[in-house]
Amino acid sequence: MSILTINNLKVHYPIRGGLFRRKIDVVRAVDGLSLELQRGETYGLVGESGSGKSTTGRSIIGLEEITEGEITFEGQNLSELRYRDRKEYYKDIQMVFQDPYSSLNPKKRVKDLIAEPIRNFENRSKEEELKRVQELLEIVGLSPEVTYKYPHEFSGGQKQRLGVARALALNPKLIIADEPVSALDVSVQAQVLNFMKKIQKDLNLTFIFISHDLGVVRHMCDRIGIMYNGRFVEEGTAEDVYENPQHIYTKRLVAAIPDIDPENRKEQAAFRRQVKEEYKETEHNYFDENGSVFDLKPVTDTHYVALP
Amino acid sequence: MWKFIIRRIIIMFPQLVLLSVIVFILAQMMPGDALTGMALDPDMDPAQLEAMREDLGLNDPWYIQYFSWLGGVLQGDFGQSVAHALPVSDLIWVRLVNTFWLSLMSLFFVYILALPLGLISGRWNDTIADRIITGYTYIGFAAPLFIFALIMLFVFGFQLGWFPTGGSVEANTGGGLAYFWSKVYHLILPSLSLALIGTVTTVQYLRSEVIETKQKEFILTARAKGVPEQKVYTGHVFRNSLLPIAAVFGYEIAALISGSVFVERIFSYPGMGQLFLESIQIRDFSVVTALVLLFGVAAIIGALLSDIILSIVDPRIRIK
Amino acid sequence: MKYQLESKEVMSMTENALLSATNVKTSFRIGDDYYAAVDGVTLTVNNNEVVAIVGESGSGKSALAFSILGLHDRFKTNLEGEIYLNGTDLTSVSTGKLNQIRGKDIGMIFQDPLTALNPLKTIGDQIVETLNLHTKLTAKEKYERSIHLLKEVGIPRAENVHQQFPHELSGGMRQRVVIAIAIACDPALLIADEPTTALDATIQSQILDLLNELKEEKDAGIILITHDLGVVAEMADRVAVMYAGQIVELADVFSLFRNPLHPYTRSLLSSVPSVKDEKEMLHVIEGVVPSLPKMPRQGCRFKDRIPWMEDNVHEEHPELREVENGHYVRCTCYKHFYFPEEEEELAHVDTNY
C-alpha cells in the first residue's frame, strides 16, 4: 500500500490589485499534481525556483491552504479531517528545512529545540523527555554532551543534524526535506547526505527530497518527479529521467548540469547547444496553447512524461 | 503610486470615524452638556431648560446626537467653552496657529540636528565622534522633557537672558517683518528644547540605518565600480538610509504635538498644549474634547503623510 | 627565504601575465590580533584565461579576490605582498588611483544578484554610474553604451530594462545586469565571486556561457571563485585549490581532474554526488574547516583533517612545488595519501596511486 497519495493537488494564491485589492488573478503555484509514494522510498521533487516544489512539500504537512485536490496519508484523506484530528497525522510527517542557520531558534538550548515537538504532542516526564532527546542525538551522531548547548555552538552540518533530530522526535513515517543541503559546503553536504541515507535505512523512513541540485537528487533518490510551473513534466526512476529524458524541459535541465569531467567539455557544450536548438524548434509541441504542461502519459511502466 | 495613495486615503476614513466615535463617547461621559456652557441664568425654569434641551436635540438617541455633533464638527463648530464663554473653535484657532509654528520650527530643528549627527555617527561608527553622539542620544533618552525644558528656560531665558521666557510674540511690535521676527524669536527656545530631546530617536534610527546599509552588498558593488568613498556615502548609503527616516516623518509630527503639551506649559507659550492643560484644570470639557479630537486627527494625518512620502521615495512601492 | 624562492619560480613562468599576485597575505583584525585569511598566495592570470579558485567557506578564496580589488576595510585588514596588474602594484597605489582601476581595469561580479544592485536606482543609472566614473562620453553616448551592454549580456527589451528597478527583474536577469556593470569599461580582468551559486541550473549554464563568450571576445582574464567543482570542470583553464588561506594545488584543469594529487583536492572530488556514477556513500572529510583564529600556522594545514595519515608523511614547512609541468602541490603528504575506505584494498601504503 502506498503511504502517501496526492491526487490532483492545486494550490493557488490570489493576486490582488486595483483600488480595493480585489482578487484579479491567481498564481498557480501547484496546478494539478498527482503523486503516489511507496513506503521506504526516497522521492526526489526537482524543479527550478517557482516550479512549486516547495509549495507541494509544504502542502503535505499542512502549511499551505489547498485550493483543490486530496492528500491521502496511510489511507486517510487529510483534507476531510477537522484540524484537531489532522494533527495526529501530522505527527507522522515531519519537515527538514533548507537553512540550518535560521530554522533553529538561537535562544533555545538543544534540549528544548528537540523536545519541542515532543512537548506539543506527547505527555512525558522531564526524565523521559531528556532520555528521548539524548536518544535522538545519538541517532543523528551527536554526543549527549551537547544537550545543553545553543545552536551557535554548532557547525552548519551539525545544525542540520539537529534539524533532523527534531524532525525525528516523534518517530515520523514520512520526512520532507526541503533543500536540506543547499546552504552547506560540499564536504558538509556529503556528511548530511550520507547520514540521511543511513537513517532512512535504519528507521525505514519514507523521504521526499526537494532540491534543485540534480546531482544530489540522483545520489539520493529512487524515483524523481520534475516540476515545471506547478505541474510534473516528467516522472520516473532516476535512470529514466537522467539517461532517457523525454520532455524538452527535462532535457534542458539535464543538459545544464555541469559535467565534473573537463575532458567532456566539448561534447557537453555541443549537447547543450543541440538541446537548445531542439528546445527552440519543438518547445510548442510540449505545451498546450496556454503554455501549460500536459497531463502525464506513461512511456514505460515507471516512466511518465507530459505529452499531448 | 496614485492607486496606493488613494487607497491609503480611503483607509484613513474609517480611522477618522472610529476616532470621532471614541471622542464622542468620551465627551458624553463628561459632566455637563451644551447648555451648561452657555452661562445661563441660574434662575431659569427647569422646564424651560428641558424644552431647550429638547429643542437642541439633547434628548435624542445617542446616534442622532452623534451625527448632529459630527455635522457641527465638520463645519468647525465644536460647541461653547464654559470658562471662556466663547465658541471653542474661536478659542482653538489662535492656539492652533501658534502650535503649528512651534511644531514646524521643532521639526526643522529635529532634522537639522538628526541628519548630520546620524550620518556622521553611522558612517564613522565606533570612533570618538560616534561615541560622543551616541552618548548625547542616551542622555536625550534618559532626560525627561519637562525637566530639560525647565533647565533650558532657566539658563538661556533667565540667567543669560538671550531669549524671552514666555509668550508667543512681543506686545506692540506692530506688523510686518518686526512681528515675524518677534514670533521666530519667541519660538527658538521652546522648539529647540523640544527638538534637542525629540531628535535622539531619529539620530539613533539613522545611525543604525547607515551602519546597516553600508554593509549591504550593493555598496561593495559601488566600490568595485570605482566609486570614490565620499560618493559611496552620498550616492548610495545616505539615500538608502534616509528612506526609512522619511517614513517616520509623519509619526514625528504626532510625537512633537504631544511633546508640545509640556513645552508650551513651561515656556508659557499660548498653544494648544497649554490650552489643553488649562482646560483640564478648569474642567472646560468641550475644549478638551475638541483638542483630543484634533490631536487624534493630527496623528492620523501624520501616519498618512508617512505612507505617502514612502510611496514617493521608494520605487518598490511606487511602481505598483 | 621560502617566499623569495617561490616568487622567482613564478616570475620566470609568467613574464607577461595580466595579473600576477606574489606572496599575498591578507590578515584580519580580530580583537587585538591579526590573523591571515590569505596566507602567502602566489598566482597569475593571463589574458583569455579562466583561473578558478576552489575551496570551501573559510578557505580564503573570497578574501583573496577582495584583496585584489582592495575591497577590505583598511582599518581592520593588513595586506602584504604584491599584486601587479599590467605593471601597476595594486597594493601600493593611492586610493584615488585604485578607484580609477576598479570598474575600469577590473570588473567584479558578485554572488547574489538580489543584493548586489542598489534597490533604489534604475538599472540604467547603475550602469551609467560606472561610465561616469571612467569615461568621458556624452550623456547620449552613455545611454547608447548602456543599452548596448544590456543587449550584449543577453537582456531582451534593453530599452525598457534600462528604466526598470532591480526588483522588477528575475534573478537571472539581475545577474546579467551585474555582469553588464562589470564589463561596462571592457576590463582586462573579471573577478567572479560565486557568480552562479544563487541561480537555477538552466540560468547557471547561460551565465557561464556568457562569461565564456566575454573571455573570448574581450581577451579578458577571469578569476572564477567557486565551491562547485562541476562549474570548475566546465569553465576553468587553470585551477587553484585553496585550503586554510593557502593554495594547496595548482594545475591546468585537465591535469587536476585527471590526476588530482593533494589530499584535499581528492577529498573534495570524492565528496561530490555525481550524476554519473552511483556511489552508495560519499566521502566525508573529517572535522571542520578551522576558524580564522584556530587555523594551524605550522606544518601541513590539512593534517588534522586526515588524522589516519602518519605524522612523518607531512613536511615541516610545506611548500608549493611543481611536480609535473605546470602542476603544483603543497606538502609531501600527497605521495602517501589514501582514503581510509581504501585501506583494506591497499596492502602497501607507499603506492604511487
GROMACS .gro file of C-alpha atoms in nm, chain A residues 47-50 53 155 158 182 184-195 197-198 201 212-216 218-219 221 238 242-243 249 252-265 268-269 272 276, chain C residues 55-58 61 197 199-206 208-209 227-237 253-255 257-258 268-269 271-285 287-289 305:
model
  106
   47GLY     CA    1   1.247   2.196  -1.023
   48GLU     CA    2   1.376   2.546  -1.053
   49SER     CA    3   1.268   2.835  -0.835
   50GLY     CA    4   0.899   2.900  -0.880
   53LYS     CA    5   0.821   2.205  -0.546
  155SER     CA    6   2.883   2.399   1.263
  158GLN     CA    7   2.585   1.971   1.292
  182SER     CA    8   2.178   2.375  -0.035
  184LEU     CA    9   2.620   2.370   0.306
  185ASP     CA   10   2.972   2.326   0.175
  186VAL     CA   11   3.042   2.013  -0.030
  187SER     CA   12   3.218   1.819   0.243
  188VAL     CA   13   2.947   1.903   0.494
  189GLN     CA   14   2.686   1.826   0.234
  190ALA     CA   15   2.838   1.481   0.190
  191GLN     CA   16   2.816   1.426   0.563
  192VAL     CA   17   2.449   1.519   0.582
  193LEU     CA   18   2.355   1.320   0.273
  194ASN     CA   19   2.530   1.007   0.398
  195PHE     CA   20   2.367   1.037   0.729
  197LYS     CA   21   2.066   0.776   0.372
  198LYS     CA   22   2.167   0.588   0.682
  201LYS     CA   23   1.753   0.264   0.602
  212HIS     CA   24   1.721   2.198  -0.741
  213ASP     CA   25   2.055   2.013  -0.744
  214LEU     CA   26   2.025   1.728  -0.987
  215GLY     CA   27   2.347   1.566  -0.872
  216VAL     CA   28   2.227   1.546  -0.514
  218ARG     CA   29   2.044   1.147  -0.838
  219HIS     CA   30   2.255   1.036  -0.546
  221CYS     CA   31   1.651   0.927  -0.483
  238ALA     CA   32   1.646   0.814  -1.160
  242TYR     CA   33   1.872   1.112  -1.636
  243GLU     CA   34   1.953   0.863  -1.907
  249TYR     CA   35   1.227   2.078  -2.023
  252ARG     CA   36   1.730   2.121  -2.081
  253LEU     CA   37   1.766   2.064  -1.712
  254VAL     CA   38   1.982   1.757  -1.757
  255ALA     CA   39   2.192   1.934  -2.020
  256ALA     CA   40   2.251   2.220  -1.781
  257ILE     CA   41   2.416   2.003  -1.517
  258PRO     CA   42   2.785   2.081  -1.523
  259ASP     CA   43   2.990   1.775  -1.609
  260ILE     CA   44   3.254   1.703  -1.350
  261ASP     CA   45   3.498   1.579  -1.614
  262PRO     CA   46   3.664   1.858  -1.812
  263GLU     CA   47   3.751   1.612  -2.089
  264ASN     CA   48   3.381   1.603  -2.179
  265ARG     CA   49   3.362   1.977  -2.205
  268GLN     CA   50   2.880   1.870  -2.318
  269ALA     CA   51   2.875   2.209  -2.488
  272ARG     CA   52   2.375   2.171  -2.468
  276LYS     CA   53   1.887   2.448  -2.704
  683GLY     CA   54   3.768   2.578  -0.174
  684GLU     CA   55   3.510   2.561   0.100
  685SER     CA   56   3.395   2.858   0.303
  686GLY     CA   57   3.681   2.969   0.520
  689LYS     CA   58   3.918   3.234  -0.171
  825THR     CA   59   2.561   2.987  -0.680
  827LEU     CA   60   2.092   3.074  -0.966
  828ASP     CA   61   1.897   2.784  -1.110
  829ALA     CA   62   2.074   2.522  -1.319
  830THR     CA   63   1.949   2.638  -1.659
  831ILE     CA   64   2.026   3.000  -1.574
  832GLN     CA   65   2.366   2.896  -1.442
  833SER     CA   66   2.463   2.739  -1.772
  834GLN     CA   67   2.351   3.051  -1.957
  836LEU     CA   68   2.862   3.050  -1.767
  837ASP     CA   69   2.824   3.055  -2.146
  855HIS     CA   70   3.296   2.583  -0.447
  856ASP     CA   71   3.123   2.397  -0.728
  857LEU     CA   72   3.362   2.152  -0.892
  858GLY     CA   73   3.122   2.099  -1.179
  859VAL     CA   74   3.144   2.468  -1.267
  860VAL     CA   75   3.523   2.445  -1.246
  861ALA     CA   76   3.534   2.147  -1.479
  862GLU     CA   77   3.321   2.331  -1.732
  863MET     CA   78   3.482   2.671  -1.717
  864ALA     CA   79   3.837   2.679  -1.594
  865ASP     CA   80   4.165   2.674  -1.781
  881VAL     CA   81   4.205   2.189  -1.535
  882PHE     CA   82   4.263   1.864  -1.724
  883SER     CA   83   4.557   1.756  -1.510
  885PHE     CA   84   4.068   1.637  -1.267
  886ARG     CA   85   4.257   1.352  -1.434
  896LEU     CA   86   3.663   1.732  -0.233
  897LEU     CA   87   3.624   1.543  -0.557
  899SER     CA   88   3.255   1.413  -0.167
  900VAL     CA   89   3.055   1.547  -0.461
  901PRO     CA   90   2.749   1.347  -0.554
  902SER     CA   91   2.770   1.290  -0.926
  903VAL     CA   92   2.503   1.241  -1.184
  904LYS     CA   93   2.716   0.977  -1.349
  905ASP     CA   94   2.841   0.721  -1.102
  906GLU     CA   95   2.637   0.554  -0.834
  907LYS     CA   96   2.825   0.561  -0.509
  908GLU     CA   97   2.635   0.439  -0.209
  909MET     CA   98   2.813   0.670   0.035
  910LEU     CA   99   3.001   0.991  -0.029
  911HIS     CA  100   3.338   1.064   0.115
  912VAL     CA  101   3.323   1.282   0.423
  913ILE     CA  102   3.618   1.496   0.518
  915GLY     CA  103   3.646   1.759   1.115
  916VAL     CA  104   3.564   2.111   1.003
  917VAL     CA  105   3.744   2.397   0.830
  933ARG     CA  106   4.154   1.651   0.856
   0.00000   0.00000   0.00000
